[in-house]
Amino acid sequence: AQSVTQLDSQVPVFEEAPVELRCNYSSSVSVYLFWYVQYPNQGLQLLLKYLSGSTLVESINGFEAEFNKSQTSFHLRKPSVHISDTAEYFCAVTSVSGAGSYQLTFGKGTKLSVIP
Amino acid sequence: DAGITQSPRHKVTETGTPVTLRCHQTENHRYMYWYRQDPGHGLRLIHYSYGVKDTDKGEVSDGYSVSRSKTEDFLLTLESATSSQTSVYFCAISESKDTQYFGPGTRLTVL
């Protein structure tokens, strides 16, 4: 069984300031990790993912996340946020192996509010 | 964007009535999923399908059934809707483990 903990339900931050959204996971097997973003009244969009290789992964809009196996974390960071980054962010995990394990387990989400 | 549509997009119904939500994909992906989203709970898996006529339960399957008679369609049925099933329902599809693509959602209100 897997679980995901997003440590902050809401994060307010001023425009152009840096932000970190925290995610920890629990799993007894190897995992793939994901961050999804949900803008108001929309579905979820994949922001970035860690499958293997370099532990630092980046998105096209300036976000990055680092897989830390020893700390079982996959925190999301951006050095300078924009108003348009206001959204809810979900961390998710799936196991690498095993039949029927294409299921994603989601955290409860972190609402990022960017203040002008 | 992946070709996923959900219908209806909004529905209001009364307790005890049956409700069917439809997810339609044009990507020919093997796997399809139904999630519900509730404040403070994130997304929770209801049921999923790994092929035509092949389905399995997720974390919160009680009160829901699914059917998949064609690759492109995955139906979610609430046999007798209850107020606790008021939620936003999302369909997702995938062909591999590295990405699930989500539909626009259906907002269901059970009065």
Short mmCIF file of C-alpha atoms in Angstrom, two decimals:
data_model
loop_
_atom_site.label_atom_id
_atom_site.label_comp_id
_atom_site.label_asym_id
_atom_site.label_seq_id
_atom_site.Cartn_x
_atom_site.Cartn_y
_atom_site.Cartn_z
CA ALA A 1 0.00 0.00 0.00
CA GLN A 2 1.10 3.53 -0.72
CA SER A 3 0.27 6.87 0.77
CA VAL A 4 1.06 10.48 0.02
CA THR A 5 1.20 13.35 2.50
CA GLN A 6 1.13 16.94 1.38
CA LEU A 7 2.20 18.83 4.42
CA ASP A 8 0.51 22.14 3.66
CA SER A 9 -3.11 22.51 2.61
CA GLN A 10 -2.70 26.19 1.70
CA VAL A 11 0.37 28.23 0.79
CA PRO A 12 0.09 31.99 0.25
CA VAL A 13 3.10 33.65 -1.36
CA PHE A 14 3.83 37.05 -2.86
CA GLU A 15 4.38 37.40 -6.57
CA GLU A 16 8.01 36.89 -7.63
CA ALA A 17 8.86 35.16 -4.34
CA PRO A 18 10.09 31.55 -4.23
CA VAL A 19 7.82 28.73 -3.17
CA GLU A 20 8.16 25.13 -2.02
CA LEU A 21 5.24 22.70 -1.86
CA ARG A 22 6.08 19.68 0.22
CA CYS A 23 5.24 16.06 -0.55
CA ASN A 24 6.22 12.90 1.31
CA TYR A 25 5.26 9.41 0.33
CA SER A 26 5.21 5.98 1.89
CA SER A 27 5.73 2.80 -0.11
CA SER A 28 7.38 -0.58 0.36
CA VAL A 29 8.31 -0.81 -3.33
CA SER A 30 9.92 1.44 -5.91
CA VAL A 31 7.69 4.24 -7.13
CA TYR A 32 7.05 6.73 -9.86
CA LEU A 33 6.19 10.22 -8.61
CA PHE A 34 4.07 12.96 -10.16
CA TRP A 35 2.91 16.50 -9.60
CA TYR A 36 -0.40 17.53 -11.15
CA VAL A 37 -1.85 21.04 -11.26
CA GLN A 38 -5.53 21.97 -11.25
CA TYR A 39 -6.56 25.48 -12.23
CA PRO A 40 -9.96 26.69 -11.02
CA ASN A 41 -12.88 24.76 -12.52
CA GLN A 42 -10.63 22.61 -14.67
CA GLY A 43 -9.33 19.06 -14.73
CA LEU A 44 -5.86 17.96 -13.67
CA GLN A 45 -2.82 18.51 -15.85
CA LEU A 46 0.50 16.75 -15.45
CA LEU A 47 3.14 19.23 -14.31
CA LEU A 48 6.17 16.94 -14.01
CA LYS A 49 7.13 13.38 -13.21
CA TYR A 50 9.97 11.28 -11.87
CA LEU A 51 10.38 7.84 -13.40
CA SER A 52 14.10 7.12 -13.17
CA GLY A 53 17.48 8.69 -13.80
CA SER A 54 18.23 12.22 -12.63
CA THR A 55 16.52 12.95 -9.36
CA LEU A 56 15.85 16.55 -10.36
CA VAL A 57 13.02 16.98 -12.84
CA GLU A 58 11.76 20.19 -14.40
CA SER A 59 8.60 21.44 -16.03
CA ILE A 60 8.32 23.81 -18.97
CA ASN A 61 6.95 26.64 -16.82
CA GLY A 62 9.78 26.88 -14.30
CA PHE A 63 8.78 24.37 -11.64
CA GLU A 64 11.17 21.68 -10.49
CA ALA A 65 10.99 18.77 -8.09
CA GLU A 66 13.67 16.60 -6.55
CA PHE A 67 13.23 12.94 -5.70
CA ASN A 68 14.88 12.16 -2.38
CA LYS A 69 14.70 8.44 -1.73
CA SER A 70 16.23 8.52 1.74
CA GLN A 71 13.71 11.11 2.92
CA THR A 72 10.87 9.70 0.77
CA SER A 73 10.13 13.18 -0.49
CA PHE A 74 9.31 14.84 -3.79
CA HIS A 75 9.02 18.53 -3.02
CA LEU A 76 7.97 21.00 -5.72
CA ARG A 77 9.79 24.34 -6.04
CA LYS A 78 9.72 27.47 -8.13
CA PRO A 79 12.22 30.30 -7.67
CA SER A 80 9.81 33.09 -8.67
CA VAL A 81 6.03 32.64 -8.85
CA HIS A 82 3.54 34.45 -11.07
CA ILE A 83 -0.10 35.26 -10.51
CA SER A 84 -0.92 32.62 -13.11
CA ASP A 85 0.56 29.91 -10.84
CA THR A 86 -2.42 30.26 -8.51
CA ALA A 87 -3.91 26.75 -8.52
CA GLU A 88 -4.17 23.56 -6.53
CA TYR A 89 -1.24 21.18 -6.76
CA PHE A 90 -1.45 17.44 -6.20
CA CYS A 91 1.38 15.02 -5.54
CA ALA A 92 0.78 11.42 -6.65
CA VAL A 93 2.57 8.08 -6.58
CA THR A 94 2.30 4.74 -8.31
CA SER A 95 4.31 1.57 -7.82
CA VAL A 96 6.83 0.62 -10.46
CA SER A 97 5.95 -3.05 -10.62
CA GLY A 98 3.02 -5.33 -10.03
CA ALA A 99 -0.09 -6.22 -11.93
CA GLY A 100 -2.95 -3.76 -11.77
CA SER A 101 -0.73 -1.15 -10.21
CA TYR A 102 -1.33 1.57 -12.74
CA GLN A 103 -3.41 3.27 -10.08
CA LEU A 104 -2.33 6.65 -8.79
CA THR A 105 -2.51 7.47 -5.10
CA PHE A 106 -2.97 11.20 -4.57
CA GLY A 107 -2.20 13.54 -1.74
CA LYS A 108 -4.94 15.84 -0.50
CA GLY A 109 -3.64 18.81 -2.44
CA THR A 110 -1.99 22.16 -1.70
CA LYS A 111 -3.69 25.39 -2.73
CA LEU A 112 -1.12 27.91 -3.88
CA SER A 113 -2.30 31.51 -3.76
CA VAL A 114 -0.05 34.10 -5.34
CA ILE A 115 -0.56 37.56 -3.89
CA PRO A 116 0.07 40.59 -6.13
CA ASP B 1 -4.64 17.63 -24.87
CA ALA B 2 -5.73 14.02 -24.74
CA GLY B 3 -9.13 13.40 -26.28
CA ILE B 4 -11.28 12.78 -23.24
CA THR B 5 -14.83 13.99 -22.81
CA GLN B 6 -17.20 13.53 -19.92
CA SER B 7 -20.96 13.82 -19.99
CA PRO B 8 -22.89 15.38 -18.51
CA ARG B 9 -20.66 18.16 -17.21
CA HIS B 10 -23.16 19.13 -14.54
CA LYS B 11 -26.04 17.20 -13.03
CA VAL B 12 -28.45 17.74 -10.19
CA THR B 13 -30.47 14.76 -9.06
CA GLU B 14 -32.50 13.56 -6.12
CA THR B 15 -31.64 10.98 -3.50
CA GLY B 16 -32.55 7.47 -4.58
CA THR B 17 -32.44 8.06 -8.32
CA PRO B 18 -30.01 6.20 -10.61
CA VAL B 19 -27.30 8.23 -12.32
CA THR B 20 -24.90 7.30 -15.09
CA LEU B 21 -21.83 9.31 -15.98
CA ARG B 22 -20.02 8.73 -19.24
CA CYS B 23 -16.36 8.99 -20.12
CA HIS B 24 -15.37 8.86 -23.78
CA GLN B 25 -11.83 8.74 -25.16
CA THR B 26 -10.44 8.98 -28.67
CA GLU B 27 -6.89 7.92 -27.75
CA ASN B 28 -7.40 4.14 -27.74
CA HIS B 29 -5.73 3.92 -24.32
CA ARG B 30 -6.09 0.62 -22.52
CA TYR B 31 -6.61 1.88 -18.98
CA MET B 32 -9.50 4.05 -17.79
CA TYR B 33 -10.25 5.31 -14.30
CA TRP B 34 -12.97 7.03 -12.34
CA TYR B 35 -11.99 9.30 -9.44
CA ARG B 36 -13.99 11.51 -7.16
CA GLN B 37 -12.66 14.79 -5.81
CA ASP B 38 -13.83 16.18 -2.47
CA PRO B 39 -12.41 19.09 -0.46
CA GLY B 40 -9.78 17.88 1.96
CA HIS B 41 -9.57 14.44 0.37
CA GLY B 42 -7.79 15.03 -2.90
CA LEU B 43 -8.71 12.50 -5.58
CA ARG B 44 -9.76 9.01 -4.67
CA LEU B 45 -10.07 6.12 -7.06
CA ILE B 46 -13.54 4.62 -7.43
CA HIS B 47 -13.06 1.96 -10.12
CA TYR B 48 -10.72 1.34 -12.98
CA SER B 49 -10.61 -0.71 -16.15
CA TYR B 50 -7.67 -2.49 -17.74
CA GLY B 51 -9.50 -3.55 -20.88
CA VAL B 52 -12.91 -4.14 -22.40
CA LYS B 53 -15.08 -5.89 -19.81
CA ASP B 54 -12.16 -5.92 -17.34
CA THR B 55 -12.72 -3.75 -14.30
CA ASP B 56 -11.69 -3.63 -10.68
CA LYS B 57 -12.50 -1.75 -7.51
CA GLY B 58 -10.64 1.21 -6.17
CA GLU B 59 -10.46 2.79 -2.75
CA VAL B 60 -14.04 4.10 -2.57
CA SER B 61 -16.12 1.73 -4.71
CA ASP B 62 -19.14 1.20 -2.43
CA GLY B 63 -22.33 2.47 -4.07
CA TYR B 64 -20.79 2.61 -7.55
CA SER B 65 -20.63 0.24 -10.48
CA VAL B 66 -18.87 0.53 -13.83
CA SER B 67 -19.03 -0.96 -17.27
CA ARG B 68 -16.77 -0.94 -20.28
CA SER B 69 -18.22 -2.54 -23.37
CA LYS B 70 -16.00 -0.64 -25.82
CA THR B 71 -12.43 0.59 -25.57
CA GLU B 72 -13.53 4.19 -25.85
CA ASP B 73 -16.32 4.31 -23.27
CA PHE B 74 -16.26 3.84 -19.50
CA LEU B 75 -19.53 4.32 -17.64
CA LEU B 76 -19.93 5.03 -13.94
CA THR B 77 -23.32 4.25 -12.41
CA LEU B 78 -24.74 5.25 -9.08
CA GLU B 79 -27.59 2.77 -8.65
CA SER B 80 -29.33 4.84 -5.98
CA ALA B 81 -27.71 8.21 -5.45
CA THR B 82 -27.10 9.50 -1.93
CA SER B 83 -26.12 12.95 -0.70
CA SER B 84 -22.66 11.61 0.22
CA GLN B 85 -22.06 11.05 -3.49
CA THR B 86 -22.25 14.76 -4.21
CA SER B 87 -18.82 15.38 -5.67
CA VAL B 88 -16.80 16.20 -8.74
CA TYR B 89 -16.07 13.10 -10.78
CA PHE B 90 -13.04 12.82 -13.02
CA CYS B 91 -12.27 10.26 -15.65
CA ALA B 92 -8.67 9.51 -16.58
CA ILE B 93 -6.95 7.38 -19.19
CA SER B 94 -3.48 5.91 -19.56
CA GLU B 95 -1.53 3.56 -21.76
CA SER B 96 1.49 3.26 -19.50
CA LYS B 97 2.44 4.06 -15.96
CA ASP B 98 4.15 7.29 -16.78
CA THR B 99 1.12 9.51 -17.33
CA GLN B 100 -2.61 9.62 -16.69
CA TYR B 101 -4.66 12.14 -18.66
CA PHE B 102 -7.70 13.63 -17.03
CA GLY B 103 -11.05 14.69 -18.40
CA PRO B 104 -12.76 18.00 -17.58
CA GLY B 105 -14.89 16.57 -14.77
CA THR B 106 -18.58 16.18 -13.95
CA ARG B 107 -20.08 18.10 -11.06
CA LEU B 108 -22.81 15.99 -9.47
CA THR B 109 -25.17 17.30 -6.83
CA VAL B 110 -27.51 14.90 -5.02
CA LEU B 111 -30.31 16.66 -3.18
#
